[in-house]
Amino acid sequence: MAKGLRWGRTWTVLAVLAALTLPLCVGCSQKNTKMETSIFAMDTVMDLTFYGVDPEAALKGVQEELVAGLYSLEEKLSTTKETSELYALNEQGQASLSPETAELLTQALELCALTHGALDITAYPAVRAWGFTTGSYRVPDQAELEQLAAGIDYTQLEVDEQEGTARIPQGMAVDLGAVTKGYAGDRLAQQLEQVNITSALLDLGQSTIRVVGSKPDGSPWRIAVQDPAGEGYLGVIELTDLAVGTSGGYQRFFEQDGETYWHILDPDTAAPARSGLTSVTVVGPSGLVCDGLSTALFVMGLEEGAQFWRSHPELEVELLFVTEDRTLYITPGMEEMFSLGQGYEDREVQVLQ
Ligand code: ADP
Ligand code: MG
């Protein structure tokens, strides 16, 4: 073969390669800017982190919109702010609802029904009676608890999503504390996706997390799971584009006469749920479902909770239960994402089938 021809072909190959790689190189020269902010909303510290290639001013605008979105949800859903929609519903027995609140209430009610009332958003009078809303803790006596339990019944709450209205009988009250942070994570993720941001870690506090895409380097996000009985981390869940919700007795509690009372109540007794679990972690595509289910499964306990998971594959959730004897029970999908943390390597892990 003539030398000139060989060189000609080599140049052609190089030119084609250069043409192919050029757009990629333009992409990789765009620097990812990290945007990070911490705010206090919904009674929790929330940390929002995302990465984008747009100019910093544009990313700052996105960040401001996320924060504004959270505050606006809090304005509507707070049980203590006198101007909120839920406050009006609880005080007057009826209220007009914004589309967001109507949507959230409707979805929360569906989850109450699905869990046969283990999640019950009308538990609020009981939550209040124990002092979990104010921090003025007290232990109601048996007669009071019975009365409170009789007043917990989500089927009495009527929501008309089309009309944007809700009604509740006198004396009953609604609290979306078990689902709001998960729902907020879903909303923020949608906001980010609309502006083509594909890498975010939204920590809504109390172990309610939503991740968008993967880390900027393409690897999955790593979310630590707290040891419900100690200071350390039981392990790490690696995930992409999913939500995480954890509920545990260690998150909000008080002690009296050697007994610990926590903020997750069993709607049947109006008292802290004692099902033999110390925490439940739920991973899935919907933050609202993960948040609400973690509360409901904590109430149900291991056996009923595992049965619920078997009966509801459509929810696409994976679970991690921690029992009082410190054993971990995980679903097979969770096993693929989860690894034990340092110092916890010999913890017993049972895989649920
Ligand atoms: P956190 O808000 O700490 O993340 P959860 O998501 O488990 O924890 O929600 C607990 C909150 O939900 C409580 O603070 C209370 O307001 C409310 N709540 C407690 N028990 C129930 C229940 N069985 N069903 C619905 N809401 C509940
Ligand atoms: Mg919850």
Short mmCIF file of C-alpha atoms and ligand atoms in Angstrom, two decimals:
data_model
loop_
_atom_site.label_atom_id
_atom_site.label_comp_id
_atom_site.label_asym_id
_atom_site.label_seq_id
_atom_site.Cartn_x
_atom_site.Cartn_y
_atom_site.Cartn_z
CA MET A 1 0.00 0.00 0.00
CA ALA A 2 1.31 3.46 -0.91
CA LYS A 3 2.49 5.46 2.06
CA GLY A 4 0.33 8.48 1.11
CA LEU A 5 -2.82 6.39 1.05
CA ARG A 6 -2.11 4.92 4.53
CA TRP A 7 -1.59 8.39 6.00
CA GLY A 8 -4.72 9.64 4.26
CA ARG A 9 -6.76 6.89 5.90
CA THR A 10 -5.20 7.52 9.28
CA TRP A 11 -6.08 11.20 9.06
CA THR A 12 -9.66 10.34 8.10
CA VAL A 13 -9.98 8.00 11.08
CA LEU A 14 -8.52 10.67 13.38
CA ALA A 15 -10.86 13.31 11.97
CA VAL A 16 -13.91 11.06 12.50
CA LEU A 17 -12.78 10.27 16.05
CA ALA A 18 -12.27 13.96 16.77
CA ALA A 19 -15.73 14.77 15.42
CA LEU A 20 -17.25 12.05 17.60
CA THR A 21 -15.50 13.07 20.77
CA LEU A 22 -15.83 16.83 20.33
CA PRO A 23 -19.40 17.18 21.64
CA LEU A 24 -18.52 14.91 24.59
CA CYS A 25 -15.55 17.07 25.45
CA VAL A 26 -17.67 20.20 25.34
CA GLY A 27 -19.96 18.42 27.83
CA CYS A 28 -17.16 17.39 30.12
CA SER A 29 -15.57 20.80 30.16
CA GLN A 30 -18.84 22.20 31.65
CA LYS A 31 -18.18 22.36 35.36
CA ASN A 32 -20.80 21.14 37.79
CA THR A 33 -21.55 23.80 40.35
CA LYS A 34 -22.60 22.58 43.78
CA MET A 35 -25.50 24.48 45.36
CA GLU A 36 -26.14 23.88 49.03
CA THR A 37 -28.55 25.40 51.50
CA SER A 38 -29.84 24.64 54.99
CA ILE A 39 -33.19 25.89 56.18
CA PHE A 40 -35.47 25.35 59.15
CA ALA A 41 -38.97 24.43 58.00
CA MET A 42 -41.68 22.07 59.23
CA ASP A 43 -39.97 21.94 62.61
CA THR A 44 -36.86 20.35 61.07
CA VAL A 45 -33.48 21.30 59.68
CA MET A 46 -33.50 20.59 55.96
CA ASP A 47 -30.40 20.38 53.76
CA LEU A 48 -30.83 20.80 50.04
CA THR A 49 -27.90 20.04 47.72
CA PHE A 50 -27.95 19.95 43.95
CA TYR A 51 -25.50 20.20 41.07
CA GLY A 52 -25.96 22.07 37.81
CA VAL A 53 -24.02 23.32 34.81
CA ASP A 54 -25.98 26.56 34.34
CA PRO A 55 -24.50 29.92 35.34
CA GLU A 56 -24.42 30.37 39.10
CA ALA A 57 -27.05 33.14 39.03
CA ALA A 58 -29.52 30.77 37.35
CA LEU A 59 -28.78 28.02 39.88
CA LYS A 60 -29.24 30.50 42.71
CA GLY A 61 -32.68 31.26 41.26
CA VAL A 62 -33.52 27.54 41.29
CA GLN A 63 -32.37 27.28 44.88
CA GLU A 64 -34.56 30.22 45.91
CA GLU A 65 -37.55 28.59 44.23
CA LEU A 66 -36.97 25.33 46.13
CA VAL A 67 -36.85 27.18 49.44
CA ALA A 68 -39.92 29.24 48.55
CA GLY A 69 -41.75 26.01 47.62
CA LEU A 70 -41.00 24.50 51.02
CA TYR A 71 -42.09 27.58 52.95
CA SER A 72 -45.28 27.80 50.93
CA LEU A 73 -46.10 24.14 51.72
CA GLU A 74 -45.45 24.80 55.39
CA GLU A 75 -47.77 27.84 55.27
CA LYS A 76 -50.58 25.66 53.98
CA LEU A 77 -50.00 22.55 56.06
CA SER A 78 -48.91 23.74 59.49
CA THR A 79 -51.23 22.68 62.30
CA THR A 80 -50.12 25.56 64.50
CA LYS A 81 -50.05 28.59 62.16
CA GLU A 82 -53.42 30.29 62.38
CA THR A 83 -53.35 31.21 58.71
CA SER A 84 -52.84 27.66 57.40
CA GLU A 85 -55.43 25.61 55.54
CA LEU A 86 -55.14 22.74 58.01
CA TYR A 87 -55.59 25.10 60.95
CA ALA A 88 -58.83 26.36 59.38
CA LEU A 89 -60.02 22.78 58.78
CA ASN A 90 -59.24 21.74 62.36
CA GLU A 91 -60.79 24.85 63.93
CA GLN A 92 -63.88 25.28 61.78
CA GLY A 93 -64.56 21.72 60.68
CA GLN A 94 -64.31 22.75 57.05
CA ALA A 95 -61.93 24.60 54.76
CA SER A 96 -61.17 25.58 51.19
CA LEU A 97 -58.03 23.92 49.97
CA SER A 98 -55.33 24.84 47.50
CA PRO A 99 -54.79 22.18 44.79
CA GLU A 100 -51.59 21.06 46.57
CA THR A 101 -53.26 20.51 49.93
CA ALA A 102 -56.24 18.80 48.30
CA GLU A 103 -53.88 16.47 46.42
CA LEU A 104 -51.83 15.67 49.50
CA LEU A 105 -54.88 15.05 51.70
CA THR A 106 -56.39 12.78 49.06
CA GLN A 107 -53.20 10.76 48.67
CA ALA A 108 -52.68 10.59 52.42
CA LEU A 109 -56.23 9.26 52.87
CA GLU A 110 -55.54 6.58 50.26
CA LEU A 111 -52.52 5.47 52.27
CA CYS A 112 -54.59 5.45 55.48
CA ALA A 113 -57.06 3.09 53.78
CA LEU A 114 -54.30 0.93 52.28
CA THR A 115 -52.70 0.44 55.72
CA HIS A 116 -56.12 -0.19 57.33
CA GLY A 117 -55.65 2.81 59.56
CA ALA A 118 -52.15 2.04 60.90
CA LEU A 119 -51.50 5.43 59.32
CA ASP A 120 -54.32 7.70 60.45
CA ILE A 121 -53.99 11.41 59.78
CA THR A 122 -56.75 12.15 62.31
CA ALA A 123 -54.49 11.07 65.20
CA TYR A 124 -53.73 14.74 65.83
CA PRO A 125 -55.80 15.28 69.03
CA ALA A 126 -53.88 12.37 70.58
CA VAL A 127 -50.51 13.70 69.35
CA ARG A 128 -51.46 17.03 70.96
CA ALA A 129 -52.65 15.43 74.21
CA TRP A 130 -49.24 13.77 74.70
CA GLY A 131 -47.61 17.18 74.20
CA PHE A 132 -45.68 16.27 71.05
CA THR A 133 -46.76 19.47 69.31
CA THR A 134 -45.73 21.82 72.10
CA GLY A 135 -43.02 19.97 74.02
CA SER A 136 -45.15 20.14 77.19
CA TYR A 137 -45.14 16.37 77.56
CA ARG A 138 -47.62 14.44 79.68
CA VAL A 139 -48.98 10.89 79.93
CA PRO A 140 -52.78 10.88 79.52
CA ASP A 141 -54.61 8.43 81.79
CA GLN A 142 -56.40 5.33 80.49
CA ALA A 143 -59.84 6.94 80.30
CA GLU A 144 -58.48 9.86 78.32
CA LEU A 145 -56.60 7.52 75.98
CA GLU A 146 -59.76 5.53 75.30
CA GLN A 147 -61.63 8.71 74.49
CA LEU A 148 -58.81 9.90 72.21
CA ALA A 149 -58.61 6.53 70.42
CA ALA A 150 -62.37 6.59 69.80
CA GLY A 151 -61.93 9.96 68.06
CA ILE A 152 -59.27 8.74 65.60
CA ASP A 153 -60.99 7.75 62.36
CA TYR A 154 -59.75 8.91 58.97
CA THR A 155 -62.99 7.72 57.30
CA GLN A 156 -64.75 10.70 58.91
CA LEU A 157 -62.59 13.14 56.96
CA GLU A 158 -64.17 14.13 53.65
CA VAL A 159 -62.01 15.63 50.94
CA ASP A 160 -63.32 16.81 47.57
CA GLU A 161 -60.24 17.23 45.42
CA GLN A 162 -62.19 18.69 42.46
CA GLU A 163 -64.04 21.25 44.57
CA GLY A 164 -61.00 21.92 46.73
CA THR A 165 -62.82 21.49 50.02
CA ALA A 166 -62.57 19.32 53.14
CA ARG A 167 -64.81 18.62 56.13
CA ILE A 168 -64.22 16.95 59.44
CA PRO A 169 -66.59 16.37 62.40
CA GLN A 170 -66.37 18.58 65.47
CA GLY A 171 -63.64 17.57 67.90
CA MET A 172 -61.55 15.74 65.31
CA ALA A 173 -58.36 17.18 63.77
CA VAL A 174 -55.90 16.38 60.99
CA ASP A 175 -52.10 16.37 61.05
CA LEU A 176 -50.01 15.53 57.99
CA GLY A 177 -46.74 15.29 59.93
CA ALA A 178 -46.32 11.65 58.91
CA VAL A 179 -46.34 12.41 55.17
CA THR A 180 -45.57 16.09 54.51
CA LYS A 181 -41.79 15.85 54.34
CA GLY A 182 -41.95 12.93 51.92
CA TYR A 183 -44.44 14.78 49.75
CA ALA A 184 -42.27 17.91 49.89
CA GLY A 185 -39.32 15.85 48.61
CA ASP A 186 -41.39 14.69 45.63
CA ARG A 187 -42.39 18.29 44.83
CA LEU A 188 -38.79 19.53 45.02
CA ALA A 189 -37.59 16.68 42.81
CA GLN A 190 -40.25 17.64 40.22
CA GLN A 191 -39.15 21.28 40.39
CA LEU A 192 -35.54 20.25 39.75
CA GLU A 193 -36.43 17.89 36.90
CA GLN A 194 -38.36 20.69 35.20
CA VAL A 195 -35.16 22.73 34.97
CA ASN A 196 -33.13 19.71 33.87
CA ILE A 197 -31.18 19.29 37.07
CA THR A 198 -30.32 15.63 37.32
CA SER A 199 -28.22 15.41 40.45
CA ALA A 200 -29.59 16.32 43.88
CA LEU A 201 -29.68 15.17 47.47
CA LEU A 202 -32.68 16.58 49.33
CA ASP A 203 -32.47 15.86 53.04
CA LEU A 204 -35.81 16.91 54.49
CA GLY A 205 -34.79 16.03 58.03
CA GLN A 206 -35.73 13.18 60.40
CA SER A 207 -34.39 10.72 57.80
CA THR A 208 -36.77 11.77 55.05
CA ILE A 209 -34.62 11.95 51.92
CA ARG A 210 -35.18 12.27 48.20
CA VAL A 211 -32.38 11.85 45.71
CA VAL A 212 -32.56 12.99 42.11
CA GLY A 213 -30.41 11.04 39.66
CA SER A 214 -26.97 10.01 40.87
CA LYS A 215 -23.96 11.88 42.22
CA PRO A 216 -22.31 14.16 39.63
CA ASP A 217 -19.64 11.50 39.03
CA GLY A 218 -22.37 8.99 38.12
CA SER A 219 -22.09 6.88 41.26
CA PRO A 220 -25.19 6.27 43.44
CA TRP A 221 -26.00 8.46 46.42
CA ARG A 222 -25.07 6.92 49.78
CA ILE A 223 -27.59 7.40 52.57
CA ALA A 224 -26.68 6.44 56.13
CA VAL A 225 -29.24 4.64 58.30
CA GLN A 226 -29.06 5.63 61.93
CA ASP A 227 -28.76 3.01 64.65
CA PRO A 228 -32.05 3.44 66.54
CA ALA A 229 -30.37 2.24 69.73
CA GLY A 230 -27.14 4.24 69.53
CA GLU A 231 -25.16 7.06 68.05
CA GLY A 232 -23.66 5.25 65.07
CA TYR A 233 -24.83 4.29 61.61
CA LEU A 234 -26.20 0.79 61.09
CA GLY A 235 -25.30 0.93 57.46
CA VAL A 236 -25.56 2.65 54.14
CA ILE A 237 -28.16 2.47 51.37
CA GLU A 238 -26.89 3.19 47.85
CA LEU A 239 -29.58 4.57 45.59
CA THR A 240 -30.41 6.57 42.47
CA ASP A 241 -33.59 8.55 41.85
CA LEU A 242 -35.47 7.24 44.87
CA ALA A 243 -36.93 8.38 48.18
CA VAL A 244 -36.16 7.16 51.70
CA GLY A 245 -38.33 7.43 54.80
CA THR A 246 -37.35 6.25 58.27
CA SER A 247 -39.53 6.22 61.36
CA GLY A 248 -38.30 5.33 64.79
CA GLY A 249 -39.05 5.80 68.44
CA TYR A 250 -35.71 7.56 68.90
CA GLN A 251 -36.59 10.56 66.73
CA ARG A 252 -38.93 12.43 69.08
CA PHE A 253 -39.60 11.16 72.57
CA PHE A 254 -39.68 11.92 76.28
CA GLU A 255 -39.08 9.88 79.41
CA GLN A 256 -41.16 9.74 82.53
CA ASP A 257 -40.81 7.39 85.51
CA GLY A 258 -38.30 5.24 83.64
CA GLU A 259 -40.60 4.76 80.65
CA THR A 260 -39.95 6.15 77.14
CA TYR A 261 -42.83 7.58 75.12
CA TRP A 262 -42.39 8.40 71.44
CA HIS A 263 -44.24 10.38 68.80
CA ILE A 264 -45.57 7.55 66.65
CA LEU A 265 -48.94 6.57 68.05
CA ASP A 266 -51.00 3.44 67.55
CA PRO A 267 -54.39 4.77 66.37
CA ASP A 268 -56.11 1.85 68.18
CA THR A 269 -54.81 2.89 71.59
CA ALA A 270 -53.81 6.57 71.09
CA ALA A 271 -50.56 5.61 72.90
CA PRO A 272 -47.02 5.23 71.49
CA ALA A 273 -46.92 2.23 69.14
CA ARG A 274 -45.09 -0.68 70.80
CA SER A 275 -44.79 -3.28 68.09
CA GLY A 276 -41.33 -4.62 68.92
CA LEU A 277 -39.63 -2.42 66.30
CA THR A 278 -37.13 0.34 66.93
CA SER A 279 -37.09 1.66 63.38
CA VAL A 280 -38.41 1.07 59.88
CA THR A 281 -36.81 2.37 56.69
CA VAL A 282 -38.71 2.43 53.41
CA VAL A 283 -37.15 3.06 49.98
CA GLY A 284 -39.27 3.63 46.88
CA PRO A 285 -40.18 5.90 43.99
CA SER A 286 -42.67 8.04 45.96
CA GLY A 287 -41.48 10.12 48.91
CA LEU A 288 -45.04 10.47 50.16
CA VAL A 289 -45.48 6.69 50.22
CA CYS A 290 -42.07 6.09 51.85
CA ASP A 291 -42.75 8.64 54.58
CA GLY A 292 -46.32 7.54 55.31
CA LEU A 293 -45.47 3.85 55.12
CA SER A 294 -42.51 4.10 57.47
CA THR A 295 -44.90 5.47 60.10
CA ALA A 296 -47.58 2.86 59.34
CA LEU A 297 -45.14 -0.08 59.32
CA PHE A 298 -43.69 1.06 62.64
CA VAL A 299 -47.24 0.76 64.03
CA MET A 300 -47.86 -2.62 62.36
CA GLY A 301 -44.68 -4.33 63.52
CA LEU A 302 -42.52 -6.88 61.71
CA GLU A 303 -44.97 -9.66 60.86
CA GLU A 304 -47.88 -7.54 59.76
CA GLY A 305 -45.48 -5.13 58.04
CA ALA A 306 -43.78 -7.92 56.06
CA GLN A 307 -47.20 -9.27 55.08
CA PHE A 308 -48.21 -5.79 53.92
CA TRP A 309 -45.08 -5.63 51.75
CA ARG A 310 -45.87 -9.04 50.18
CA SER A 311 -49.43 -7.92 49.42
CA HIS A 312 -48.45 -4.61 47.79
CA PRO A 313 -45.80 -5.14 45.09
CA GLU A 314 -47.39 -2.26 43.14
CA LEU A 315 -45.89 0.21 45.65
CA GLU A 316 -42.37 -0.89 44.59
CA VAL A 317 -41.01 -0.33 48.09
CA GLU A 318 -38.08 -2.04 49.78
CA LEU A 319 -37.88 -2.26 53.57
CA LEU A 320 -35.46 -2.44 56.44
CA PHE A 321 -36.92 -3.27 59.87
CA VAL A 322 -34.88 -3.10 63.07
CA THR A 323 -36.33 -5.03 66.01
CA GLU A 324 -35.86 -4.46 69.74
CA ASP A 325 -33.45 -7.42 69.84
CA ARG A 326 -31.35 -5.48 67.29
CA THR A 327 -31.86 -7.87 64.39
CA LEU A 328 -32.24 -6.39 60.90
CA TYR A 329 -34.95 -7.75 58.60
CA ILE A 330 -34.61 -6.65 55.00
CA THR A 331 -36.39 -7.29 51.72
CA PRO A 332 -34.30 -8.76 48.87
CA GLY A 333 -34.29 -5.47 46.91
CA MET A 334 -33.05 -3.66 50.02
CA GLU A 335 -30.33 -6.28 50.48
CA GLU A 336 -28.92 -5.27 47.08
CA MET A 337 -28.72 -1.60 48.09
CA PHE A 338 -27.67 -1.96 51.72
CA SER A 339 -24.34 -2.62 53.41
CA LEU A 340 -23.63 -2.77 57.14
CA GLY A 341 -21.70 0.11 58.65
CA GLN A 342 -18.38 0.10 60.48
CA GLY A 343 -18.71 -1.58 63.85
CA TYR A 344 -21.97 -3.28 62.82
CA GLU A 345 -20.48 -5.97 60.56
CA ASP A 346 -21.59 -8.85 62.81
CA ARG A 347 -25.16 -7.64 63.24
CA GLU A 348 -27.70 -10.36 62.38
CA VAL A 349 -29.47 -9.70 59.08
CA GLN A 350 -32.48 -11.75 58.00
CA VAL A 351 -33.77 -11.50 54.46
CA LEU A 352 -37.57 -11.48 54.14
CA GLN A 353 -39.22 -13.51 51.36
P1 ADP B 1 -41.02 12.21 61.57
O1 ADP B 1 -42.02 13.28 61.33
O2 ADP B 1 -40.28 12.31 62.84
O3 ADP B 1 -40.18 11.92 60.37
P2 ADP B 1 -42.97 10.22 61.00
O4 ADP B 1 -42.90 10.42 59.55
O5 ADP B 1 -43.01 8.81 61.47
O6 ADP B 1 -41.81 10.89 61.78
O7 ADP B 1 -44.29 10.97 61.47
C1 ADP B 1 -44.60 11.10 62.82
C2 ADP B 1 -45.60 12.20 62.99
O8 ADP B 1 -46.85 11.82 62.43
C3 ADP B 1 -45.88 12.48 64.46
O9 ADP B 1 -45.10 13.54 64.91
C4 ADP B 1 -47.36 12.82 64.47
O10 ADP B 1 -47.54 14.18 64.17
C5 ADP B 1 -47.92 12.00 63.35
N1 ADP B 1 -48.37 10.65 63.75
C6 ADP B 1 -48.02 9.89 64.83
N2 ADP B 1 -48.59 8.68 64.78
C7 ADP B 1 -49.30 8.65 63.62
C8 ADP B 1 -50.11 7.65 62.97
N3 ADP B 1 -50.27 6.43 63.47
N4 ADP B 1 -50.67 8.00 61.79
C9 ADP B 1 -50.50 9.22 61.25
N5 ADP B 1 -49.76 10.20 61.80
C10 ADP B 1 -49.16 9.90 62.97
MG MG B 2 -43.53 9.09 58.16
#
